[in-house]
Coordinates of C-alpha atoms in Angstrom, one line a residue:
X188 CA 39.4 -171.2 -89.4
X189 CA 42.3 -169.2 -87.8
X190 CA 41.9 -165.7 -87.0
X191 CA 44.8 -163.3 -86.6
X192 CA 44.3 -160.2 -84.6
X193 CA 46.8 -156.8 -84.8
X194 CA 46.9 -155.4 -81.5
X195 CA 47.6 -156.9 -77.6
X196 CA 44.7 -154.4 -76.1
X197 CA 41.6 -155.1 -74.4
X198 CA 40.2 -155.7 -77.5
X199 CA 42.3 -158.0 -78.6
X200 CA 43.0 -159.6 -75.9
X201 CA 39.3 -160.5 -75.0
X202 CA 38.5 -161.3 -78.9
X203 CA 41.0 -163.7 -78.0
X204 CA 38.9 -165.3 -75.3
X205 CA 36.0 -165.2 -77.0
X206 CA 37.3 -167.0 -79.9
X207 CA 39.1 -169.3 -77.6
X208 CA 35.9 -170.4 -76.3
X209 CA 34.2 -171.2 -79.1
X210 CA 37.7 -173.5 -80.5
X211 CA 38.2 -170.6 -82.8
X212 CA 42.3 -170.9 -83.8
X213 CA 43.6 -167.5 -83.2
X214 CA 46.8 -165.7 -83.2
X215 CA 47.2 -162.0 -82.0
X216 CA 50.4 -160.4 -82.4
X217 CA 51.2 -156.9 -80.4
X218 CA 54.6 -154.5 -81.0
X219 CA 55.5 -153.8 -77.3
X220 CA 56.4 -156.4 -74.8
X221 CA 53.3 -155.6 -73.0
X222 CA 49.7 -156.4 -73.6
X223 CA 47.5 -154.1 -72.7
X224 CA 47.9 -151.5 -75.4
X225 CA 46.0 -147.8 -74.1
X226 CA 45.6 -149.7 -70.9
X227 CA 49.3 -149.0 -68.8
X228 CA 49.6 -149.0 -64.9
X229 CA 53.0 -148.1 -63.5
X230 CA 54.7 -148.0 -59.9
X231 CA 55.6 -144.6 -59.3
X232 CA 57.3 -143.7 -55.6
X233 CA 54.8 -146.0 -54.4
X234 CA 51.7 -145.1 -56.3
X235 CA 49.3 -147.0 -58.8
X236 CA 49.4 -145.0 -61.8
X237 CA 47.2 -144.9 -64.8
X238 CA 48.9 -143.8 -67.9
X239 CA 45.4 -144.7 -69.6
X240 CA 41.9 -144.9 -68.8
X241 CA 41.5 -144.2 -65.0
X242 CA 38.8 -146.8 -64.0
X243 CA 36.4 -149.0 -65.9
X244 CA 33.1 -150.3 -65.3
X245 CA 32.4 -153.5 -63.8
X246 CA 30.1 -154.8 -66.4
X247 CA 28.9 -158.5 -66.6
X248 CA 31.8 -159.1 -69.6
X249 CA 34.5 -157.2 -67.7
X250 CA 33.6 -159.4 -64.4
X251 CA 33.9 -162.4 -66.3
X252 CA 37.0 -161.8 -67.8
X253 CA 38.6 -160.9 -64.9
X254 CA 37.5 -164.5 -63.5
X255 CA 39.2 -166.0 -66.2
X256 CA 42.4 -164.3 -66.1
X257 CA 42.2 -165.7 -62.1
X258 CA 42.6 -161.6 -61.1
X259 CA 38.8 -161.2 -59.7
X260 CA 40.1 -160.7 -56.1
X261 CA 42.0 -158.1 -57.1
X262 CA 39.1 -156.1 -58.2
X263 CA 38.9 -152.7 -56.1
X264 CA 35.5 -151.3 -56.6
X265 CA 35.1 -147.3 -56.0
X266 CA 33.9 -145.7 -53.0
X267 CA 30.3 -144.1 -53.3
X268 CA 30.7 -140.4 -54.3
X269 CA 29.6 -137.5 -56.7
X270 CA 31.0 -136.0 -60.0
X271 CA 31.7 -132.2 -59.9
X272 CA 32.2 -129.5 -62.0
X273 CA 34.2 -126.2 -61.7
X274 CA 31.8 -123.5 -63.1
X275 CA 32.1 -119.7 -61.5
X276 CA 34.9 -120.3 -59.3
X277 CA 33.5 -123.0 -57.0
X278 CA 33.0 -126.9 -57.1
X279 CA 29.3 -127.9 -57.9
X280 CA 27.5 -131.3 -57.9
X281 CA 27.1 -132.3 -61.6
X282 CA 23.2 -133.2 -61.4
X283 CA 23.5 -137.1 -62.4
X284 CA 20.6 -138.1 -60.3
X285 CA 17.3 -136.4 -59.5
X286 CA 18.4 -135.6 -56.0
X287 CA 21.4 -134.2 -57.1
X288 CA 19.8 -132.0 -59.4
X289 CA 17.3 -130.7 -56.6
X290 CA 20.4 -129.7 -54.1
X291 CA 23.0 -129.0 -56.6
X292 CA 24.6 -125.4 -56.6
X293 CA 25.8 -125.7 -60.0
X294 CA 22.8 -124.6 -61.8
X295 CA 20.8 -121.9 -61.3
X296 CA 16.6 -122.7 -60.6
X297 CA 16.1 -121.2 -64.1
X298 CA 18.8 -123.4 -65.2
X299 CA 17.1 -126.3 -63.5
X300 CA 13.3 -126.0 -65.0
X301 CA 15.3 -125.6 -68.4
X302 CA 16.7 -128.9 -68.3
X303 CA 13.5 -130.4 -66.2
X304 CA 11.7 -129.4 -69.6
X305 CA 14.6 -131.3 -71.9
X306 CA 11.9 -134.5 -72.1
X307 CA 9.4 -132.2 -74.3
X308 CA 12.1 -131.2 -76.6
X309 CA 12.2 -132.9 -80.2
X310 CA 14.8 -135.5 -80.0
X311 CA 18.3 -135.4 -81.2
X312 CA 19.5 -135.7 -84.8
X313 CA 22.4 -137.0 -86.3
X314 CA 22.8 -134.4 -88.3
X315 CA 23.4 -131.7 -85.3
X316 CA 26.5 -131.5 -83.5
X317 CA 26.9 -132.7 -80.0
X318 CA 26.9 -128.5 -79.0
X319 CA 23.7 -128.1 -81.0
X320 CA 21.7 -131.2 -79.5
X321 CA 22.6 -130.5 -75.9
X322 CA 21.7 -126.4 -76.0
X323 CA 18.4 -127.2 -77.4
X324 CA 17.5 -129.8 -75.4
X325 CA 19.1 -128.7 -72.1
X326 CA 19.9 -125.0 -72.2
X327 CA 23.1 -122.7 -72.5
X328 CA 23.6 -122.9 -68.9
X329 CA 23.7 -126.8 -68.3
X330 CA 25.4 -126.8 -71.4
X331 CA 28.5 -124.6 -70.2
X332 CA 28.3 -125.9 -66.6
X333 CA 27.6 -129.5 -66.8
X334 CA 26.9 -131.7 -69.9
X335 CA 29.3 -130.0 -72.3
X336 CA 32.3 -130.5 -70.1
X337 CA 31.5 -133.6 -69.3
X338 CA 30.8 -135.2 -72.3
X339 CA 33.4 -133.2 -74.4
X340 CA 36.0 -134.3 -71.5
X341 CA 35.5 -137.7 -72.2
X342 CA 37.1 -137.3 -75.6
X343 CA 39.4 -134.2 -75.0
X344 CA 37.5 -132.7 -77.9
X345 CA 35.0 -129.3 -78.5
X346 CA 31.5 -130.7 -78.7
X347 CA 30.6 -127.6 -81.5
X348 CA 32.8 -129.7 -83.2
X349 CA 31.5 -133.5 -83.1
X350 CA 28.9 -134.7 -85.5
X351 CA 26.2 -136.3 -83.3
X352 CA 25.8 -139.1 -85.7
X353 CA 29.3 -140.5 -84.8
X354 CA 29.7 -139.0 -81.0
X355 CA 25.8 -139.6 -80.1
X356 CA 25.1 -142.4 -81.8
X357 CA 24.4 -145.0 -79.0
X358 CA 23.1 -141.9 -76.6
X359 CA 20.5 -140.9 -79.2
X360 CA 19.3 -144.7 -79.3
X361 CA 19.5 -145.3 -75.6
X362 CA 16.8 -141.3 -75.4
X363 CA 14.3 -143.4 -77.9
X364 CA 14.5 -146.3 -75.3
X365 CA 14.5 -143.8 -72.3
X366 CA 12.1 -141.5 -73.4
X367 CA 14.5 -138.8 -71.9
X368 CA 18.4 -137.8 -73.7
X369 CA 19.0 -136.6 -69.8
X370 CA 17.7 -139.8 -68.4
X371 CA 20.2 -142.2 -71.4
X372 CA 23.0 -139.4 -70.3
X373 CA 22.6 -140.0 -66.6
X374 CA 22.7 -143.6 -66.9
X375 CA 25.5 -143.8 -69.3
X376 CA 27.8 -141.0 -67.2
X377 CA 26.4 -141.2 -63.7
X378 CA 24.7 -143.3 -61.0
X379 CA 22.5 -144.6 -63.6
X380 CA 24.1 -147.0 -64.7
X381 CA 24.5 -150.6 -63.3
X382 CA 28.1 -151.3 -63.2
X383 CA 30.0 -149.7 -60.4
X384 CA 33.8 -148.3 -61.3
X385 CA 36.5 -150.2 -60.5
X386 CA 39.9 -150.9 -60.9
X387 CA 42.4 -153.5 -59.9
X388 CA 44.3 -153.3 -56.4
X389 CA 47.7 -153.2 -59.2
X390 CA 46.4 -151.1 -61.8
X391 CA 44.1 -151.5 -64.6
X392 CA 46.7 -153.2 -66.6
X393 CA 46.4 -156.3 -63.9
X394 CA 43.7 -157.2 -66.4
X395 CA 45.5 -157.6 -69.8
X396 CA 48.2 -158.8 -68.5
X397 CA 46.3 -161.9 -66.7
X398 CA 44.8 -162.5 -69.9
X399 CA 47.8 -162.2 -71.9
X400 CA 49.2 -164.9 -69.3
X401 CA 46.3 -167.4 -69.9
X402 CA 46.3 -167.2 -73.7
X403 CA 49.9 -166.8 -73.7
X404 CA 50.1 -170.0 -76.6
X405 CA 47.8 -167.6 -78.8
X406 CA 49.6 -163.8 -78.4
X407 CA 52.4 -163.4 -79.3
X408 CA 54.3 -159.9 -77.9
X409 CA 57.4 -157.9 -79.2
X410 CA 56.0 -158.7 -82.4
X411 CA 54.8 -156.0 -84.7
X412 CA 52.7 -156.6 -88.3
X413 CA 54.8 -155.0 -91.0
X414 CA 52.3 -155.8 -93.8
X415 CA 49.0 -157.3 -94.4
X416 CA 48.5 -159.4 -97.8
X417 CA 46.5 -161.3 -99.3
X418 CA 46.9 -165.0 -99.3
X419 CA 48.9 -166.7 -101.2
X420 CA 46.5 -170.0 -102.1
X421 CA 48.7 -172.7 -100.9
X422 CA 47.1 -172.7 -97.1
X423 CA 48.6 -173.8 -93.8
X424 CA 48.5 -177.2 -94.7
X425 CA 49.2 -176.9 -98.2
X426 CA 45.7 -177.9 -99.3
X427 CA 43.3 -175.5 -98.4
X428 CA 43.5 -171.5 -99.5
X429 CA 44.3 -168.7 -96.6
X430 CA 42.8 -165.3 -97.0
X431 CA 45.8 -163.3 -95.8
X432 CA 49.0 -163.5 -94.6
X433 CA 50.7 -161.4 -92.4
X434 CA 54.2 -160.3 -91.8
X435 CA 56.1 -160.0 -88.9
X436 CA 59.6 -159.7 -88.4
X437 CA 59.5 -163.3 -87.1
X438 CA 57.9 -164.3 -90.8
X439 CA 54.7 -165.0 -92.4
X440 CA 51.9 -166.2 -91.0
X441 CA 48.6 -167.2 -92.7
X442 CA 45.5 -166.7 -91.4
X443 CA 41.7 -166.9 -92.8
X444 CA 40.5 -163.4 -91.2
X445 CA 42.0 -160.6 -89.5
X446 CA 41.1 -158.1 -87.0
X447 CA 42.8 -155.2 -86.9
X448 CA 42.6 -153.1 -83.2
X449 CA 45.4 -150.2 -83.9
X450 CA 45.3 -146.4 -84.0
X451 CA 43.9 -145.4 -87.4
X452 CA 47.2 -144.2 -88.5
X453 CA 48.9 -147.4 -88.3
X454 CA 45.4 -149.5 -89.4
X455 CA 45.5 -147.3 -92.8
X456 CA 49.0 -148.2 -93.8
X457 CA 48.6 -151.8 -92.6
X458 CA 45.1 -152.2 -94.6
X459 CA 46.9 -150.2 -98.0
X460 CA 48.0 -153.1 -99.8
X461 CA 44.5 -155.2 -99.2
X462 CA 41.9 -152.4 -98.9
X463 CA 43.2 -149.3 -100.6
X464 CA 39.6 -147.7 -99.2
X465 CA 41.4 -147.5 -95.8
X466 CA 43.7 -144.8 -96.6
X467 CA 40.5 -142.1 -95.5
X468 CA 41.6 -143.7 -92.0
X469 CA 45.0 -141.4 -91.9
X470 CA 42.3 -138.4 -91.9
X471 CA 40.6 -139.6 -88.5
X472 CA 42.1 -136.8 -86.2
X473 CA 43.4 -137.4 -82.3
X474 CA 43.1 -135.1 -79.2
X475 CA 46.7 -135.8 -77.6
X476 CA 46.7 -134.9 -74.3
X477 CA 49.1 -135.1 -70.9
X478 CA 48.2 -136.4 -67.7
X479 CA 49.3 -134.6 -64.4
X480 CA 50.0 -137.1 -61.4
X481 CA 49.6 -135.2 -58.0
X482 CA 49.3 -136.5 -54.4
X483 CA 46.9 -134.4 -52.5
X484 CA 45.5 -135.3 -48.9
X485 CA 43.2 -133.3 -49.8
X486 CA 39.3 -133.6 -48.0
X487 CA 37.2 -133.7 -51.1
X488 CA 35.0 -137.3 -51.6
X489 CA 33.8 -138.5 -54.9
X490 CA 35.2 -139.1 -58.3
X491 CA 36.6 -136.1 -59.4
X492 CA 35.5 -132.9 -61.4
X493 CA 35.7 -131.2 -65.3
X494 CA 36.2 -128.0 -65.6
X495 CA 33.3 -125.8 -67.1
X496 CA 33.5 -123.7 -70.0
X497 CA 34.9 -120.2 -69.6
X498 CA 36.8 -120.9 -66.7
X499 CA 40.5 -119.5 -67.0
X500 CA 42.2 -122.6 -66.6
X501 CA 44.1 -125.5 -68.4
X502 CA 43.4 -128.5 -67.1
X503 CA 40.4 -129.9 -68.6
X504 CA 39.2 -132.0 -65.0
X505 CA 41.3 -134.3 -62.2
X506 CA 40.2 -137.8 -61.1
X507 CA 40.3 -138.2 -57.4
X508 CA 41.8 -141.7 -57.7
X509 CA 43.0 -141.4 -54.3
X510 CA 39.4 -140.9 -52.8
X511 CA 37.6 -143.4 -54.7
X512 CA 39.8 -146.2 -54.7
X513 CA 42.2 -145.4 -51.3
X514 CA 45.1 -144.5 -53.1
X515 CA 46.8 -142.4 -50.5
X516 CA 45.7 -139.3 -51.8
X517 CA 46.3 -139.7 -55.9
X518 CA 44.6 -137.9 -58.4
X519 CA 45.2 -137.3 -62.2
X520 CA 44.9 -134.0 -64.0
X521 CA 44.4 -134.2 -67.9
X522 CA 45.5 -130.8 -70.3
X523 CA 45.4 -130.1 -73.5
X524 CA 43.2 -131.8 -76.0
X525 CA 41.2 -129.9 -78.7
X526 CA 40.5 -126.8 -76.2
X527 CA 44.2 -126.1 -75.2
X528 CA 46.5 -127.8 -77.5
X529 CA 49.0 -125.3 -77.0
X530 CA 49.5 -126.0 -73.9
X531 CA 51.4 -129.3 -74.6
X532 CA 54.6 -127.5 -75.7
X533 CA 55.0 -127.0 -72.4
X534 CA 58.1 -128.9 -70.3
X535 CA 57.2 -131.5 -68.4
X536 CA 58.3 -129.5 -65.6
X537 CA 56.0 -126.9 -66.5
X538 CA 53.0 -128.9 -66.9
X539 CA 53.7 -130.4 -63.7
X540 CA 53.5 -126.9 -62.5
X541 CA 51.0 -125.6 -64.3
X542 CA 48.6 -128.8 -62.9
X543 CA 49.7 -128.6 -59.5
X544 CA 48.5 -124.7 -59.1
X545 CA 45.3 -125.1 -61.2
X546 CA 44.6 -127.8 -58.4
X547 CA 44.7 -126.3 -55.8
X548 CA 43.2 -123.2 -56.2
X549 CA 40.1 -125.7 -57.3
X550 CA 40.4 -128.1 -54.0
X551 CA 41.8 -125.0 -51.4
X552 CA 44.3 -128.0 -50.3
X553 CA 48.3 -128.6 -51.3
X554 CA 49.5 -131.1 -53.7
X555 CA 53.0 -132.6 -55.2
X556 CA 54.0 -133.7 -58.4
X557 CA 54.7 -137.4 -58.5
X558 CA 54.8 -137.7 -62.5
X559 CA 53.7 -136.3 -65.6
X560 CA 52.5 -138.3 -69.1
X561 CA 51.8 -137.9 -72.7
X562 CA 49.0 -139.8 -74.6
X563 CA 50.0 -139.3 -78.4
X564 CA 48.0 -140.5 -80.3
X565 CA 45.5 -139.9 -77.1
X566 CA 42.2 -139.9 -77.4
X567 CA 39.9 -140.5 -80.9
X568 CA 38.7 -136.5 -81.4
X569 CA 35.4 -138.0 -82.9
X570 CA 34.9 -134.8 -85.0
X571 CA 34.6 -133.4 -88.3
X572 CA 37.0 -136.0 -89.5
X573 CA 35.1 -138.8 -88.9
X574 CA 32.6 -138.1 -91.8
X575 CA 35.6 -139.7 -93.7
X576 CA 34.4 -143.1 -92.5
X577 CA 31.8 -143.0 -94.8
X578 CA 34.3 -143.7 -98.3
X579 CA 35.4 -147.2 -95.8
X580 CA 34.5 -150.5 -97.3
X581 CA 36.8 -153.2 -96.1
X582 CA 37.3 -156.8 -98.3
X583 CA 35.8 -160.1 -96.4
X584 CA 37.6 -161.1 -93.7
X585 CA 38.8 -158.1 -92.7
X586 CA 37.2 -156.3 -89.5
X587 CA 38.4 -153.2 -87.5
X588 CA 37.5 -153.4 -83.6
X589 CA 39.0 -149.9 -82.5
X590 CA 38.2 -147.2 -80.6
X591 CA 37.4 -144.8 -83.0
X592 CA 34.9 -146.8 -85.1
X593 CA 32.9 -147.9 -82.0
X594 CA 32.5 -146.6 -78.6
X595 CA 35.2 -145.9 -76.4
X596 CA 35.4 -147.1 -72.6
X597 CA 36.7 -150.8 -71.6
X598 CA 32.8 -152.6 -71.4
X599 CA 32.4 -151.2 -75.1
X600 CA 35.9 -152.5 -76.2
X601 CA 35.1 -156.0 -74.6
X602 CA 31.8 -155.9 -75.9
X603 CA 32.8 -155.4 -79.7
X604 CA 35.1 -158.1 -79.2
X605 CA 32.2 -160.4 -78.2
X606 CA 29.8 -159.6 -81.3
X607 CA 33.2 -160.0 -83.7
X608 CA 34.0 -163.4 -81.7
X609 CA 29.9 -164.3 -83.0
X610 CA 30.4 -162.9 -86.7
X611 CA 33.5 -164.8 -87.0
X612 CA 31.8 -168.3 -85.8
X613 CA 28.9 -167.4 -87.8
X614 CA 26.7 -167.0 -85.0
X615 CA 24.8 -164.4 -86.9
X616 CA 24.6 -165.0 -90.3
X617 CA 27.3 -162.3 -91.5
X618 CA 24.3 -159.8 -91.0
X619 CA 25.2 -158.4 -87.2
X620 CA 27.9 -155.7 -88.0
X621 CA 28.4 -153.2 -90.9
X622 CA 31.7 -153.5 -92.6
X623 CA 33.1 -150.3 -90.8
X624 CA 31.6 -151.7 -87.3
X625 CA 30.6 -148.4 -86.8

């Protein structure tokens, strides 16, 4: 078998690995001449900056990656500290423990018994929204002050708009195992969980790019795919039949299976000529959204805080990167998304601005603009659109391992790759993972 993946990510790269391992033949080709595809790190007036995901988590499969791409001394893990949210002018603790929800601020004591009471609450259902299942089960208040910014922040999107059978999927399993929807939220958001956040002492891209350098003979950058086909019969070695071939400026290559790890825009017109069901993946919507660099010595500890609903601000929440990883004084702001897409028609300048005030009225402390980003596409909305997902059916030996059609979130991405990586060696009969690997 030979596999070729679309797409130099995380995903891609650690398919690659796990294929690798099992003396799976492989080939992954990626556009830029950089792997690492959402995940980017850049050197900035002498700051680490993440034009992606800020941190990841240091899960057993992240850990061991990082050992094989020889970069596991470079792992900086964060600094104990709390999650806040803005909410009625003030900084509270976001209640992501027990104790924190005793000597929180944040919510009022009415507030609290509300969400105490969240365990004798009918569990969620997929047919809800996000909105719906968290007011019932934890009250207006936490809703608007804590779990709503939170959660919706993680996507950029409005969680009145997010079908809880896409957004909530794993969370609603993980409240049947727990017993609790807070107790699977607290593990999955806060100190719960097992894997500490880290990074890498130069940037999270320090990752892909050792990877990218270990498999170099299997990944092949600056090379786009212009068109998926299918194969043509005659085989590599002119006897047996390939499944597809794909096309690359460089030529044709044929391959048995392909995984395909792009945005949905550029999976549906690569997937047209092979599976004309893939077109409903141009309707999958995107929150775009910019990203404010600011150095603040500011005397704040923890990792950061999202801004509560009905507070008169842009930015959505800031991650102190500076305190949890001793990055002299970094943090990033994200704006816009589906709350404030307006507010991306602004200059660069003026977002910079914009950022830099927002700040620190919230922290009381001064701060510069180092840099400002856009992520376009951004973030997967996971909203109303994705009900579109349902009209996919894909052809054999075709997979999608994106972010949109599975969790978000490094582990997640490294984890799909792993279960793909066992499907594809027929570890698991075929039967493991629906066609849409929803």
């Amino acid at each position: 078998m030979r596999v070729g993946i679309v797409g130099g990510g995380i995903t891609g790269l650690a398919l690659t690995h796990y294929l690798a391992e099992r003396d799976i033949d492989s080939v992954a080709f990626e556009a830029t001449t950089e792997a690492g595809g959402v995940i980017r790190s850049e050197q900035v007036d002498g700051h680490v900056l993440e034009t992606g995901p800020q941190r990841m988590r240091r899960s057993p499969a992240i850990a061991e990656l990082a050992r094989t791409a020889g970069v596991e001394g470079d792992i900086v893990e964060a600094t104990e500290g709390d999650l806040y949210v803005y909410a009625k002018g003030r900084l509270g603790e976001a209640p992501l423990s027990g104790r924190a929800l005793l000597r929180t601020d944040l919510l009022s004591w009415r507030g609290k018994l509300r969400l105490l009471a969240e365990p004798l609450t009918r569990p969620g259902r997929p047919e809800e929204t996000v909105a719906d299942v968290f007011v019932r089960k934890f009250g207006r208040e936490t809703y608007e002050r804590f779990v709503g910014p939170l959660y919706g922040g993680l996507y950029g999107s409005d969680p009145a708009e997010m079908p809880a059978a896409f957004a909530l999927e794993g969370l609603l399993e993980r409240e049947e195992e727990a017993g609790s929807l807070l107790r699977a939220f607290q593990q999955r958001v806060g100190s719960g969980s097992q894997a500490p956040p880290i990074t890498f002492e130069g940037g999270n891209q320090t990752l892909p790019r050792g990877l990218a350098d270990i498999y170099a003979d299997r990944i092949r950058l600056g090379t786009p795919i212009q068109r998926i086909e299918r194969g043509d019969g005659r085989g590599r070695d002119g006897e047996s039949a390939s499944g597809y071939v794909l096309e690359t400026p460089d030529g044709r290559e044929s391959v048995d299976a392909v995984v395909v790890t792009t945005p949905a825009g550029v999976a549906a017109e690569l997937l047209a000529p092979v599976a004309p069901a893939a077109e409903c993946l141009s309707d999958l919507r995107y929150n775009p959204l910019a990203l404010v660099f600011l150095q603040s010595d500011h005397d704040h500890e923890g990792k950061g805080y999202q801004v509560g609903y009905g507070e008169d601000l842009h930015t959505l929440g800031v991650s102190w990167n500076g305190s949890m990883f001793g990055r002299d004084g970094l943090n990033t702001a994200f704006l816009g998304g589906m709350h404030d897409p307006e507010v991306l028609d602004c200059s660069d300048e003026r977002l910079g601005e914009i950022a830099r005030s927002e700040f620190e009225t919230v922290v009381n402390a001064p701060a510069t603009v180092v840099d400002v980003a856009r992520l376009d596409p951004g973030f997967p909305a996971w909203d109303q659109s994705w009900w579109a997902l349902g009209d996919l059916e894909l052809p054999d030996g075709l997979h999608l391992a994106t972010n949109y059609t599975a969790r978000m979130g490094v582990p997640s991405r490294v984890r799909e790759a792993a279960e793909i990586a066992a499907d594809l060696a027929g570890e698991t009969g075929g039967e493991g993972r629906p066609k849409t690997d929803r």
